[in-house]
């Protein structure tokens, strides 16, 4: 089983490095990249991925607004926030808009892949996209 | 005594600068993990330029404010 992933991040090298590393460290295929929140919404609607790896601070539309919009038409895609912010406030807000996990940038790539695998395993076991909110937390 | 609150534009600038630096360092770390040393070096160089520009931008935002170069603590970078 390979999980289809959309990566949304305004930093080009991060998109490239995630696209290189995720298939190397786990059962993931990056099917599309998005450079901002608005494009993330479009790419999720178009590609219907299993997982969206979502930066928070992006131009045009931020990650939280994108997640909220995505939840209006897709209740199953797992959304994992991948951000440099560690603010407790943001972690709570991410949970409320249907995010499965909040991951701080700087995590080792193999750990990130393990964590994403855990999110997808929870999905396979029948847990909803959000469960009771944020189910994983690297902060 | 309550701490003075930064105005919204300064806060926004600091948040954005912080994100730029974290993004750059995160990219460098990821590149090193993948053995992409050239990409890592490039990310560090861009991040260094970004970090240096923060003070300039903040001073531009409030040119009347006196610049104090005394640190509240020593640099966290150690050998």
mmCIF file of C-alpha atoms in Angstrom, chain A residues 1-8 15-33 43 47-53 77-78 113 116-117 120:
data_model
loop_
_atom_site.group_PDB
_atom_site.id
_atom_site.type_symbol
_atom_site.label_atom_id
_atom_site.label_comp_id
_atom_site.label_asym_id
_atom_site.label_seq_id
_atom_site.Cartn_x
_atom_site.Cartn_y
_atom_site.Cartn_z
ATOM 1 C CA UNK A 1 0.000 0.000 0.000
ATOM 2 C CA UNK A 2 1.426 3.362 -1.032
ATOM 3 C CA UNK A 3 -0.089 6.511 0.389
ATOM 4 C CA UNK A 4 -0.605 9.434 -1.963
ATOM 5 C CA UNK A 5 0.656 12.704 -0.517
ATOM 6 C CA UNK A 6 0.278 16.381 -1.391
ATOM 7 C CA UNK A 7 3.032 18.611 0.010
ATOM 8 C CA UNK A 8 2.126 22.269 0.598
ATOM 9 C CA UNK A 15 9.022 20.708 -1.077
ATOM 10 C CA UNK A 16 11.832 19.141 -3.102
ATOM 11 C CA UNK A 17 13.462 17.467 -0.090
ATOM 12 C CA UNK A 18 10.145 16.057 1.146
ATOM 13 C CA UNK A 19 9.385 14.736 -2.328
ATOM 14 C CA UNK A 20 12.796 13.034 -2.314
ATOM 15 C CA UNK A 21 12.706 11.696 1.221
ATOM 16 C CA UNK A 22 9.151 10.511 1.815
ATOM 17 C CA UNK A 23 9.263 7.715 -0.794
ATOM 18 C CA UNK A 24 12.734 6.765 0.480
ATOM 19 C CA UNK A 25 11.675 6.452 4.129
ATOM 20 C CA UNK A 26 8.154 5.070 3.847
ATOM 21 C CA UNK A 27 5.252 3.934 1.670
ATOM 22 C CA UNK A 28 4.584 7.394 0.294
ATOM 23 C CA UNK A 29 4.273 8.905 -3.144
ATOM 24 C CA UNK A 30 4.162 12.695 -3.517
ATOM 25 C CA UNK A 31 1.506 13.231 -6.193
ATOM 26 C CA UNK A 32 1.452 17.036 -6.131
ATOM 27 C CA UNK A 33 3.065 20.076 -4.555
ATOM 28 C CA UNK A 43 -4.464 20.231 -5.402
ATOM 29 C CA UNK A 47 -5.735 14.671 -6.622
ATOM 30 C CA UNK A 48 -7.793 13.458 -3.633
ATOM 31 C CA UNK A 49 -4.668 12.331 -1.746
ATOM 32 C CA UNK A 50 -4.569 10.156 1.363
ATOM 33 C CA UNK A 51 -2.442 12.725 3.164
ATOM 34 C CA UNK A 52 -1.730 16.455 3.033
ATOM 35 C CA UNK A 53 1.519 17.678 4.574
ATOM 36 C CA UNK A 77 -7.861 13.247 3.770
ATOM 37 C CA UNK A 78 -5.428 13.186 6.680
ATOM 38 C CA UNK A 113 7.965 9.206 7.857
ATOM 39 C CA UNK A 116 3.037 9.899 8.956
ATOM 40 C CA UNK A 117 2.867 6.115 8.819
ATOM 41 C CA UNK A 120 -2.198 6.463 8.157
#
